[in-house]
Coordinates of C-alpha atoms in Angstrom, one line a residue:
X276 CA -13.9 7.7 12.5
X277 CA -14.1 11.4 11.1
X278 CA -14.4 14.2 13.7
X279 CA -17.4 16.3 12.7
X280 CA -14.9 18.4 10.0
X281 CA -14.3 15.4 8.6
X282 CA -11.0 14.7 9.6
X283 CA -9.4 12.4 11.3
X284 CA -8.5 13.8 14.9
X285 CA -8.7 12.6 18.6
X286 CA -12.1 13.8 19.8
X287 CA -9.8 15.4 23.0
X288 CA -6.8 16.5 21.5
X289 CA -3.8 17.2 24.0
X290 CA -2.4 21.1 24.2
X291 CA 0.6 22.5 24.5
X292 CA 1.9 25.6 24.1
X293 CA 3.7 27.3 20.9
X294 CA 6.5 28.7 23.1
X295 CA 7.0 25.4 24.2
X296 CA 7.1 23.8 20.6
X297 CA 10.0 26.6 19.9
X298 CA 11.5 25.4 22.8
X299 CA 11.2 21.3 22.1
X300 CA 12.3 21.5 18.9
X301 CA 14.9 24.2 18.8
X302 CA 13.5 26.4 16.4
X303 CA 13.7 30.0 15.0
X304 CA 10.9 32.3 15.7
X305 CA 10.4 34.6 12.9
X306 CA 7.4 37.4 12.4
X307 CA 5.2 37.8 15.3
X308 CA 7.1 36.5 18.2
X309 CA 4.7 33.2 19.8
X310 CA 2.5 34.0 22.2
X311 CA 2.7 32.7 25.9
X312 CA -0.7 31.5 26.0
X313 CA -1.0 30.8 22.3
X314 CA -1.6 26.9 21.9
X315 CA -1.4 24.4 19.5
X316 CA -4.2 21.4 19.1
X317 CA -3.0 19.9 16.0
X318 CA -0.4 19.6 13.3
X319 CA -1.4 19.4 9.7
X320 CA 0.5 19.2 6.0
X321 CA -2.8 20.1 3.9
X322 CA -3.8 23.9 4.3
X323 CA -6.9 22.7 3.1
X324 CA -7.4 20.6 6.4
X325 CA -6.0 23.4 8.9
X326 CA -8.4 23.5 12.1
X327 CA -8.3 26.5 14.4
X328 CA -5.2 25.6 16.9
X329 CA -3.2 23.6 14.6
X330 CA 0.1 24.3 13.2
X331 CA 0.5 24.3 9.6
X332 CA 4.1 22.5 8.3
X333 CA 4.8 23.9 5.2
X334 CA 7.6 21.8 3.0
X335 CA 8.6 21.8 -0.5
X336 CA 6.4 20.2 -2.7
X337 CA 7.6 18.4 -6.1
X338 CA 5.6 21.7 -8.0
X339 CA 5.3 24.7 -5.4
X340 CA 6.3 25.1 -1.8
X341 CA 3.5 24.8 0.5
X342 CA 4.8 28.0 2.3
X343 CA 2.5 29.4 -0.9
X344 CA -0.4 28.0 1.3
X345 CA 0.4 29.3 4.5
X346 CA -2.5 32.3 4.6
X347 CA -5.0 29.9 3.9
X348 CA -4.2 27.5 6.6
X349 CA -4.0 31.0 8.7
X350 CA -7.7 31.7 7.8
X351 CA -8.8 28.6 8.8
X352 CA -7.3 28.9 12.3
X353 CA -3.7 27.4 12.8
X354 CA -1.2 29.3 15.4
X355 CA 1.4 29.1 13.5
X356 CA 3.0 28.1 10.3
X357 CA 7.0 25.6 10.5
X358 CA 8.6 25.9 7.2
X359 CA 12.0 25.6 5.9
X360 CA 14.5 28.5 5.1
X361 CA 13.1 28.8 1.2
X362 CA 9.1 29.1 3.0
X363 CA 10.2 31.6 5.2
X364 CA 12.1 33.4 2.4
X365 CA 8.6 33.2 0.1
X366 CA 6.8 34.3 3.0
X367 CA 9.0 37.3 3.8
X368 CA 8.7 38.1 -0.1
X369 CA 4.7 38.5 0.3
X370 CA 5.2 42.1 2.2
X371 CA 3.6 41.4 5.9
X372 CA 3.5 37.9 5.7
X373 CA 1.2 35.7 7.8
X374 CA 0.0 37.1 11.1
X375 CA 1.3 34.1 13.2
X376 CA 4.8 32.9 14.3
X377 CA 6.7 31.4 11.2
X378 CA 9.1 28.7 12.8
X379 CA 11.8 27.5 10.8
X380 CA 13.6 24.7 10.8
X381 CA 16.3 23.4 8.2
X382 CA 14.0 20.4 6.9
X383 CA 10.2 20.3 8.0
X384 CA 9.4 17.4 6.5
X385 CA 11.9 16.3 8.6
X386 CA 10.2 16.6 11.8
X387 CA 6.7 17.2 11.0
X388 CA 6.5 13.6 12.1
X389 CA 8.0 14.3 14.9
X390 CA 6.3 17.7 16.2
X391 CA 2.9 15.7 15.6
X392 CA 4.3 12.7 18.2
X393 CA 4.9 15.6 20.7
X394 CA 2.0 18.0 19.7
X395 CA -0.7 14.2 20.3
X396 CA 1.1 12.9 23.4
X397 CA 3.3 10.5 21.8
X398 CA -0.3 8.0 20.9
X399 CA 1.8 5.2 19.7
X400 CA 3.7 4.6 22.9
X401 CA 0.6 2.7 24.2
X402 CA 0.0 0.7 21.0
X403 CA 1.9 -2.5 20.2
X404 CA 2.6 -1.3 16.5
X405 CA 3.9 -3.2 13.3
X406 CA 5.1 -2.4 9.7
X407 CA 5.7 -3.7 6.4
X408 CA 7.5 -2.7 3.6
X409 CA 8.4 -4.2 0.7
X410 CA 7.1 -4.2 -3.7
X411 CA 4.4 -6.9 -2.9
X412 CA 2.7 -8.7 -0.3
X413 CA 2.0 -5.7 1.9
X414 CA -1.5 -5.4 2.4
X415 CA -2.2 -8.9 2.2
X416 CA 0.3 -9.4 5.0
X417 CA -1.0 -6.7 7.0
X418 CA -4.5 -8.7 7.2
X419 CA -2.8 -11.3 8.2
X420 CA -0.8 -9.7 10.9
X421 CA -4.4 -7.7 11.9
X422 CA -6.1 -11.5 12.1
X423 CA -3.4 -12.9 14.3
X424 CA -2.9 -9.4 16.6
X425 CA -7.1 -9.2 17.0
X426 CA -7.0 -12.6 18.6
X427 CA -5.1 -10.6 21.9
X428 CA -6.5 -6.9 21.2
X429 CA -10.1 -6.1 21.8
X430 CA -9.4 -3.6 19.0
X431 CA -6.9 -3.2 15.9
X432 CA -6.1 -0.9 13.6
X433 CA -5.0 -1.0 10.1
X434 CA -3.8 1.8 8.1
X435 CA -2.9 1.0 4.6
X436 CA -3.7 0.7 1.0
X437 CA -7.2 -0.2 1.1
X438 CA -8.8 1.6 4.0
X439 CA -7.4 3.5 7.3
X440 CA -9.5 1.2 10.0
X441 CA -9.7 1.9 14.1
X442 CA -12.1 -1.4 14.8
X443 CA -14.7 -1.8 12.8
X444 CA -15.0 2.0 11.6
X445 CA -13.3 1.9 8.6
X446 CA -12.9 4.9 5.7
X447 CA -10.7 4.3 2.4
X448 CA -7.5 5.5 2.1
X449 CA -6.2 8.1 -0.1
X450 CA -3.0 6.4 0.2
X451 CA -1.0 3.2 1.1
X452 CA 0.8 5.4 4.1
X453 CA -0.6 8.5 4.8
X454 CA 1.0 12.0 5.5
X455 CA 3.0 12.2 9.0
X456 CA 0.6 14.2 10.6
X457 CA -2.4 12.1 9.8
X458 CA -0.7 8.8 11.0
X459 CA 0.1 10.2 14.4
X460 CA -3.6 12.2 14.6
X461 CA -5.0 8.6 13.8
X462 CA -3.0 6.8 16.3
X463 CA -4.6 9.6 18.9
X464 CA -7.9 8.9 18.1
X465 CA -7.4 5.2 17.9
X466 CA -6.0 5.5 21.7
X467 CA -9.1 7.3 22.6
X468 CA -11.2 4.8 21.2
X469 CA -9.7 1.8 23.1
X470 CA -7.8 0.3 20.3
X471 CA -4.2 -1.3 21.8
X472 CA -2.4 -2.4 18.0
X473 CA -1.8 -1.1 14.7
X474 CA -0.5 -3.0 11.6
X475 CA 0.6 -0.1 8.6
X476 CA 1.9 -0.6 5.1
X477 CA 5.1 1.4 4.7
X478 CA 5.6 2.4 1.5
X479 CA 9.1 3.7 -0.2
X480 CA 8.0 7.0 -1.0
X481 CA 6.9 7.2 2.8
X482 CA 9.9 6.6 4.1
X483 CA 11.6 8.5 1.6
X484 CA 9.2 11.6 2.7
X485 CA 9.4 11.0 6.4
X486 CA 5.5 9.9 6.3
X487 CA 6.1 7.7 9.6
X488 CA 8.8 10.2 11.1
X489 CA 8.4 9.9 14.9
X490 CA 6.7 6.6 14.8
X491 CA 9.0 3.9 16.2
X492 CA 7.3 0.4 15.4
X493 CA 8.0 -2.3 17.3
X494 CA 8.3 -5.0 14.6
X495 CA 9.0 -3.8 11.0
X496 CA 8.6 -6.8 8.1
X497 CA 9.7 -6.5 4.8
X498 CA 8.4 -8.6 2.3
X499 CA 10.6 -8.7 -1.0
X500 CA 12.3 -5.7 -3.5
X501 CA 10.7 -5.9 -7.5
X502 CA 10.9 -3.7 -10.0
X503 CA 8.6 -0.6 -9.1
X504 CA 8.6 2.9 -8.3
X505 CA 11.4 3.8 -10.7
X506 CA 10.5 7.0 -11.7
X507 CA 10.8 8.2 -8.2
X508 CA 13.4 6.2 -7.0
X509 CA 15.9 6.3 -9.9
X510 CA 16.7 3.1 -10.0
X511 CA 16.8 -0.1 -7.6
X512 CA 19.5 0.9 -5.1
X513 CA 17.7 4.0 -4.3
X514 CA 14.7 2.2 -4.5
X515 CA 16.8 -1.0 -1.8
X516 CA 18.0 2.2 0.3
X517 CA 14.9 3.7 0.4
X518 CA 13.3 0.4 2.2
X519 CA 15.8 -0.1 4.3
X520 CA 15.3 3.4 6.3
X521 CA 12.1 1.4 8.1
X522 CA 15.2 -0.9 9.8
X523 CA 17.1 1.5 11.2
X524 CA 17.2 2.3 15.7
X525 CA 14.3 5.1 15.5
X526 CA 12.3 3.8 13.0
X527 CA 11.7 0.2 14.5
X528 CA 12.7 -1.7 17.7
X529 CA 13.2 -5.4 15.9
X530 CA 12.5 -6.6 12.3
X531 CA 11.7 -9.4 10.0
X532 CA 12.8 -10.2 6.9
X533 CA 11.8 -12.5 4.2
X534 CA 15.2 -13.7 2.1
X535 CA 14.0 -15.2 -0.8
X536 CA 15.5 -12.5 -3.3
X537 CA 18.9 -10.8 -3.0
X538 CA 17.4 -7.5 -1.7
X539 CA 15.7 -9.3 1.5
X540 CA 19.0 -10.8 2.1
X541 CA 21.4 -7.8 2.0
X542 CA 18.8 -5.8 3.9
X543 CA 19.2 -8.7 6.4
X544 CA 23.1 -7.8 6.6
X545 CA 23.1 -4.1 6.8
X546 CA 20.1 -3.6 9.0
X547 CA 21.2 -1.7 11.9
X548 CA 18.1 -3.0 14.2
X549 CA 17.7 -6.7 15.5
X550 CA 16.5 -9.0 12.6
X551 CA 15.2 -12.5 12.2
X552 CA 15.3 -13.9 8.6
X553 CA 12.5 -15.8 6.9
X554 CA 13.1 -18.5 3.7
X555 CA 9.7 -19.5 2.3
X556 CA 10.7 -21.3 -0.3
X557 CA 11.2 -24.8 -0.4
X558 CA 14.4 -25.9 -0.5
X559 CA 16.1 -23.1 -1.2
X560 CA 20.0 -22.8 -0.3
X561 CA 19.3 -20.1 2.6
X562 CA 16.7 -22.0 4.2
X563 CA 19.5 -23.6 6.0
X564 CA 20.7 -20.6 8.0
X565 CA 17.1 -18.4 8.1
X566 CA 16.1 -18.4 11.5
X567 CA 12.6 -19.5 10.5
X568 CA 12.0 -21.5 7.0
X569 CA 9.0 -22.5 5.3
X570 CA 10.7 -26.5 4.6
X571 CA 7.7 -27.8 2.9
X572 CA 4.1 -26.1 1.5
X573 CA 0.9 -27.9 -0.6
X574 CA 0.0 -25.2 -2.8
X575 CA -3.6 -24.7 -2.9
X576 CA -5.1 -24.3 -6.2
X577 CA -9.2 -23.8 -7.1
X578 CA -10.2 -21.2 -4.1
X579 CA -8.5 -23.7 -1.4
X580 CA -5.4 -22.0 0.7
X581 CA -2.3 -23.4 1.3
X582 CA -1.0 -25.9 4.3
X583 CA 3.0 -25.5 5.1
X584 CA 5.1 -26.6 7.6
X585 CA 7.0 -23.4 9.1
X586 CA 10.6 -24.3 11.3
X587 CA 11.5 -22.3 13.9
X588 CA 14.4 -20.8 15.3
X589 CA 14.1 -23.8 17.9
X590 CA 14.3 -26.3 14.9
X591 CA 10.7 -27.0 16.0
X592 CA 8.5 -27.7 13.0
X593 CA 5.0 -25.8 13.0
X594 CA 2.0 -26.6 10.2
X595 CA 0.3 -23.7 9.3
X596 CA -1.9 -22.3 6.1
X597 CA -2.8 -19.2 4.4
X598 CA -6.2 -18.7 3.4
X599 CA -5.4 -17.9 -0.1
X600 CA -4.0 -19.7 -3.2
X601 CA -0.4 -19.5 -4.8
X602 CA 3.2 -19.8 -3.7
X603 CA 3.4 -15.8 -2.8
X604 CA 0.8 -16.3 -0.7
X605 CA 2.6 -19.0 1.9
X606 CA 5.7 -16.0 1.7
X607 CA 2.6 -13.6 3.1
X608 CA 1.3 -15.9 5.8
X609 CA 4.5 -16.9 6.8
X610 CA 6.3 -13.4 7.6
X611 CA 2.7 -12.7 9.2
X612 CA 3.2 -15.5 11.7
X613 CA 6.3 -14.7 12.3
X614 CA 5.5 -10.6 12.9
X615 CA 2.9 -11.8 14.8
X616 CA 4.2 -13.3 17.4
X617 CA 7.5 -11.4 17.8
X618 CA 4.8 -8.3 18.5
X619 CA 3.3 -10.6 21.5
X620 CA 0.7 -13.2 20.0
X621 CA 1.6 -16.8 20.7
X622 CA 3.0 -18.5 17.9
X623 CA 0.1 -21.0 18.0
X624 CA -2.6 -18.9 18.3
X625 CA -1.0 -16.7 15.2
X626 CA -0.6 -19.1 12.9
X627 CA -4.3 -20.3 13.8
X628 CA -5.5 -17.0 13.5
X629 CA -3.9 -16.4 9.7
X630 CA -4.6 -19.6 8.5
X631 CA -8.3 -18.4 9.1
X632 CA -7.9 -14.7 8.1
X633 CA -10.7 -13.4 5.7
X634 CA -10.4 -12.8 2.2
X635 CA -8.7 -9.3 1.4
X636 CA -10.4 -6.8 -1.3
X637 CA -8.3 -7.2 -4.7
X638 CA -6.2 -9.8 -3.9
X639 CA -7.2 -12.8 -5.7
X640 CA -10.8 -12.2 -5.5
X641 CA -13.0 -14.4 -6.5
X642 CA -15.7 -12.0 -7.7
X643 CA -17.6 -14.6 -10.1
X644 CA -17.4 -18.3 -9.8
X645 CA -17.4 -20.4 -12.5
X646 CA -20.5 -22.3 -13.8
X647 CA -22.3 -23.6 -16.4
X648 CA -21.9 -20.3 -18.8
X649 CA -19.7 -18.7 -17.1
X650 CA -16.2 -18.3 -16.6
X651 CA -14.5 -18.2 -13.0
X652 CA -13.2 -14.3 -13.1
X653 CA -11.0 -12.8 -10.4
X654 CA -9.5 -9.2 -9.7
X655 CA -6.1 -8.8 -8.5
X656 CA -4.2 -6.2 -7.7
X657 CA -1.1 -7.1 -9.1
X658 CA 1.0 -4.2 -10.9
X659 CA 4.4 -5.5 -10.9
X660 CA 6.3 -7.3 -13.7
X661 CA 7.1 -9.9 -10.9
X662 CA 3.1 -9.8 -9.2
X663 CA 1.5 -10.4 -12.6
X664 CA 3.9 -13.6 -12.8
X665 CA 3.0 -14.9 -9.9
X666 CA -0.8 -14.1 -10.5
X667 CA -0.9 -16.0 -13.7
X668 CA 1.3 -18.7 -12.7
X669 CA -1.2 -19.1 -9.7
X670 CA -4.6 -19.0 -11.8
X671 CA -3.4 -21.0 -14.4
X672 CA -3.9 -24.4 -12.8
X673 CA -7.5 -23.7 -12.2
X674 CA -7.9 -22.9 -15.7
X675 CA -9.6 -25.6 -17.9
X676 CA -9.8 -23.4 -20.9
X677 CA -7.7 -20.1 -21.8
X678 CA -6.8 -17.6 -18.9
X679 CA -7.8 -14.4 -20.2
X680 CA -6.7 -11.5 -18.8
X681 CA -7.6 -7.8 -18.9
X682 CA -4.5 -5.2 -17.9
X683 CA -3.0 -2.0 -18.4
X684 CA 0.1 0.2 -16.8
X685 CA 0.0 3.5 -14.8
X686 CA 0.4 6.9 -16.5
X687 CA 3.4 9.6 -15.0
X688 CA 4.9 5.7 -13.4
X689 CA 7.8 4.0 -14.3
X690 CA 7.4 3.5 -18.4
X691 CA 10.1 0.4 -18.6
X692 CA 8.1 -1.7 -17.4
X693 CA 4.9 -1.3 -19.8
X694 CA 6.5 -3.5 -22.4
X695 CA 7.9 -6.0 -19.6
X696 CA 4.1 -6.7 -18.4
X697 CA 3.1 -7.1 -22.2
X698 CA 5.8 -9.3 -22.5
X699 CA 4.9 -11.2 -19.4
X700 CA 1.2 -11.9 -20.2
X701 CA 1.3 -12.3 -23.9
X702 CA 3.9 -15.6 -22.6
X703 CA 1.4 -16.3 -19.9
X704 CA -2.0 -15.7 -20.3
X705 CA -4.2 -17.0 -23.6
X706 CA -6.3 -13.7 -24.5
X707 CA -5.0 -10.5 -23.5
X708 CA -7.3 -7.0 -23.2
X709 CA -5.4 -4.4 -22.9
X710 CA -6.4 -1.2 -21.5
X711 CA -6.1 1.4 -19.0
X712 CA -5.0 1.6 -15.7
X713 CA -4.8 5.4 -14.4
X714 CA -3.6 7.4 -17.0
X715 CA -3.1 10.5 -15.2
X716 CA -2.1 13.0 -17.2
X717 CA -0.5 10.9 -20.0
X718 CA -1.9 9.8 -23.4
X719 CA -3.5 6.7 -22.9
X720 CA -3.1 5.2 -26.3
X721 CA 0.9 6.1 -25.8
X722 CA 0.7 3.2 -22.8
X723 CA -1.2 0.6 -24.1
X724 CA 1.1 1.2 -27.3
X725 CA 4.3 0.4 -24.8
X726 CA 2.5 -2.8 -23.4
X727 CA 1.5 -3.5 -27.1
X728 CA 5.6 -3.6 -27.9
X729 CA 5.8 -5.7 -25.2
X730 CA 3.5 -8.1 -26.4
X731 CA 4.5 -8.5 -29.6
X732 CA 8.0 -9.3 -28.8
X733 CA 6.5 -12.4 -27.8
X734 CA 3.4 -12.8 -29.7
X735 CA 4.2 -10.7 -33.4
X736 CA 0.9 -11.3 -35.2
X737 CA -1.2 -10.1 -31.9
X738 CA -2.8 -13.2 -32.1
X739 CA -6.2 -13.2 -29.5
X740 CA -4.8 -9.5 -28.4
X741 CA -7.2 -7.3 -28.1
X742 CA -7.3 -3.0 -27.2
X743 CA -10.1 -1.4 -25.2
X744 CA -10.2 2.2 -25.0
X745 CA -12.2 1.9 -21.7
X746 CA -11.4 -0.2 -18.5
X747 CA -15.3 -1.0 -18.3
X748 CA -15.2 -1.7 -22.0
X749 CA -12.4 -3.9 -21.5
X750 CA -14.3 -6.3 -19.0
X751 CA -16.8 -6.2 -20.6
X752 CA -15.3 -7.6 -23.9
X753 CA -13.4 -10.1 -21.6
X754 CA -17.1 -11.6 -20.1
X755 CA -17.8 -11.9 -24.3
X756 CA -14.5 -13.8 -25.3
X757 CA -14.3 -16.1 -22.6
X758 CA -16.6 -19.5 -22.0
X759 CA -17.2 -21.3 -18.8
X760 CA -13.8 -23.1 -19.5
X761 CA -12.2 -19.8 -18.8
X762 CA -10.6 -17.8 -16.5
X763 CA -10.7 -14.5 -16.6
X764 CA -8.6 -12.0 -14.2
X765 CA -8.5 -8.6 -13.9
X766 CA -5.0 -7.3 -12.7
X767 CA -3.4 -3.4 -12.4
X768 CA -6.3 -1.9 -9.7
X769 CA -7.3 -4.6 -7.5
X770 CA -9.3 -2.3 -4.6
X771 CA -8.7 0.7 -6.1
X772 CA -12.1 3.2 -5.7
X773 CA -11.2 5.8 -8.8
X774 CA -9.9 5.7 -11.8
X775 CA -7.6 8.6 -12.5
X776 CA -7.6 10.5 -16.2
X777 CA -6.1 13.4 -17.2
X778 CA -5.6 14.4 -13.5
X779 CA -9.6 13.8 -12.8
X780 CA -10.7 11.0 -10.0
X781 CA -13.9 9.3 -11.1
X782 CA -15.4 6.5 -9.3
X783 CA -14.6 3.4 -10.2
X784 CA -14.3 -0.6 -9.1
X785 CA -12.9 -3.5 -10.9
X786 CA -15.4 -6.0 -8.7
X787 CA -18.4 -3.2 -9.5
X788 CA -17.5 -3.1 -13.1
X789 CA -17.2 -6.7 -13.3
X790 CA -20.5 -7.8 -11.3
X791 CA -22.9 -5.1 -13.7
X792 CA -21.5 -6.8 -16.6
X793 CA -22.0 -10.6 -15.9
X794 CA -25.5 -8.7 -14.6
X795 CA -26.1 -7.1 -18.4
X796 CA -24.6 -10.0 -19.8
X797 CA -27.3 -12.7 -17.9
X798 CA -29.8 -10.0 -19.0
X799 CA -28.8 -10.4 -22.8
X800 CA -28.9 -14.2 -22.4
X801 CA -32.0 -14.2 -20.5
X802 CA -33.3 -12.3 -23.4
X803 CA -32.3 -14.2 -26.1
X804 CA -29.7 -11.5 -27.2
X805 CA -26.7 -13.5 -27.1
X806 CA -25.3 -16.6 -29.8

């Protein structure tokens, strides 16, 4: 999917002209004035990723302005550099400058969304597009929106958390929504290669950023608002308004809304776009007046889905299933149906399709299956206060023995919830390893001492609670404590690729790390090495 630079750009970009740009987008030329037969090929973020023709967008980072990048993405070829007032003021203060245009604009993040729309031909006009927001249930739903959608598109996308995917070329992603620029370069090249529908996760801090600016979906789904994202977001009304941006006339043409919690539910009042409500759970006091409502559901337990019967707005009553276990799973399939079809599949044919949809990478993966001598072990991707309960809750009736589980909490994240997710699986789960997530640049031991007050609020001797100072380590020891009885799962990273310590990526897999162990660990036995 990578252009031979490696980045992700159509193969036949459109031009247009700088003059032009100053002209679309009402903006001040400063420095050299734009040339009449200068053009532009491309808009980019990342200096680093600056191709001859592009224009650079320079905005104000959390550290440093990226106006302090600007002559680097001028070496490397862009036409021009569209900053704010304080990047054209740090540009000015370098003597000469850059030797390009500097176009300024009171917010560039603002419409760096928008000038890469314009500067790619508008791509998504020609793609039936869809979104989701919400704490959890994103990518899971956005499978099973890309299941039901591929039944009447030759050829899907799916940007998201786990990969960024035109067909079958897939790449992983660095991020659950990427940069503005990227999304509307990657709807370019998924035009050119045929593809006609995109699911995308939508993530708070993308919204709050303006990461889809100039993408207008056609159907926006939120899933439901838990604690998460504090330490950007302050607290949970800037976290609720945040959301609520993807709902809004610009940003999506129609949305739906699951109204299980109290955030779906005010969302559902104060959106200013169309919006259909969704109650998936069973007998639940707004079922009554959701316009579709899950009205009764078989939860499916050891590796079987779940079969629920779906109402529609018609009072017509629809079975339907999700391929994978637990209660949070019928809330995916069932706003996936319903996002389905409002974005053109037939209702039938998407709740077929989801009921069918494959298994998704760290969502209730069944990486080792139980058997004689060995416990059933699943990853999961569950971070949340409110995921891990529903993960455990969901495991726990396939559980003969103890669940054990292995967990940790994210370094430079929101710290108040460390000792809630302690708290949560030392009342849940039987044998708790706790370890690291991605530090970043905090002191490990300081989090897993936060999750350790957490735990001991509910469990004071640390009874069966056990520290690893390494993630691997800490799987490892899990395969050792637990007997075929057991269930192990593996929550916090799910899919992730890396590890992140002390501001240094290193490769690394929950399902890899899990796999070479039982591996070393049948070695051992084979061997005679283990009681």
């Amino acid at each position: 999917m990578t252009s031979p630079q490696g980045r992700l750009r159509p193969e036949h970009p459109a031009t247009h002209r700088v003059v032009d740009l100053v002209a679309a987008f009402e903006l001040e030329a400063r420095g050299p004035a734009p040339d009449p037969t200068s053009v532009l090929t491309g808009v980019t973020v990342s200096s680093s990723d600056a191709a001859p023709g592009d224009v650079f967008v320079a905005v104000s980072g959390a550290k440093v302005h990226g106006a302090a990048y600007a002559a680097q993405a001028v070496a490397q070829g862009a036409v021009a550099v569209l900053t704010d007032e304080a990047g054209a003021e740090l540009l000015a203060r370098e003597g000469d400058g850059v030797p390009v245009p500097v176009l300024v604009t009171p917010d560039a993040r603002a419409v760096a969304g928008p000038v890469a729309a314009w500067a790619y031909g508008d791509p998504a006009a020609g793609l039936a597009t869809v979104g989701i927001t919400g704490t959890n249930g994103k990518t899971t739903t956005t499978y099973f929106v890309d299941a039901a959608l591929r039944t009447a598109h030759a050829r899907t996308v799916v940007l998201g958390t786990v990969e960024l995917r035109i067909g079958d070329d897939a790449i992983e992603s660095p991020r659950t929504t990427v940069e503005a620029p990227v999304l509307q370069a990657i709807l370019a090249l998924a035009r050119e290669r045929g593809a006609t529908a995109v699911t995308t996760e939508v993530s708070s801090h993308a919204l709050a950023l303006g990461r889809v600016g100039g993408l207008e979906l056609d159907v926006a789904g939120f899933t439901n608002l838990q604690r998460d994202h504090l330490d950007f977001h302050g607290d949970m009304e800037g976290y609720f308004r945040d959301k609520a941006r993807l709902f809004a006339p610009g940003q999506a043409r129609r949305g739906v809304v699951v109204v299980d919690d109290t955030w779906g539910r005010r969302l559902a009042a104060e959106a200013r776009i169309p919006v259909e409500t969704v109650s998936t759970h069973v007998g639940a006091d707004v079922a009554a007046t959701a316009d579709w409502a899950v009205t009764s559901a078989d939860i499916g337990l050891d590796g079987v889905g779940s079969t629920f019967t779906l109402r529609g707005p018609d009072g017509t009553e629809h079975v339907a299933a999700s391929p994978l276990p637990g209660l949070v799973n019928v809330s995916n399939a069932a706003l996936a149906v319903v996002l389905a079809h409002r974005a053109g599949v037939d209702l039938a044919t998407a709740i077929e399709a989801v009921g069918h949809a494959h298994a998704i990478p760290g969502r209730m993966e069944r990486v080792i299956e139980r058997a004689p001598g060995t416990p059933l072990a699943l990853v999961d991707y569950a971070h949340t206060p409110d995921a891990l309960v529903l993960a455990l809750e969901a495991v726990r009736p396939i559980t003969p023995g103890r669940l054990v589980i292995v967990f940790g909490s994210d370094g430079d994240r929101d710290r108040g919830k460390r000792p809630i997710m302690g708290e949560i699986a030392a009342r849940l789960a039987d044998v708790l390893v706790v370890t690291d997530e991605n530090p970043r640049s905090e002191d490990p031991a300081s989090i897993r001492a936060a999750i350790l007050d957490g735990v001991r609020a509910e469990r004071p001797t640390l009874a069966d609670v056990h520290e690893a100072t390494s993630r691997t380590q800490a799987i490892h020891d899990a395969l050792d404590l637990a007997t075929d009885q057991d269930t192990i799962i593996i929550t916090g990273k799910g899919h992730e690729p890396t590890q992140e310590i002390a501001g240094v990526f290193h490769r690394y897999n929950d399902r890899d790390v899990l796999r070479a162990a039982q591996a070393a660990r049948a070695a051992r036995e084979s061997q005679g090495l283990l009681a």
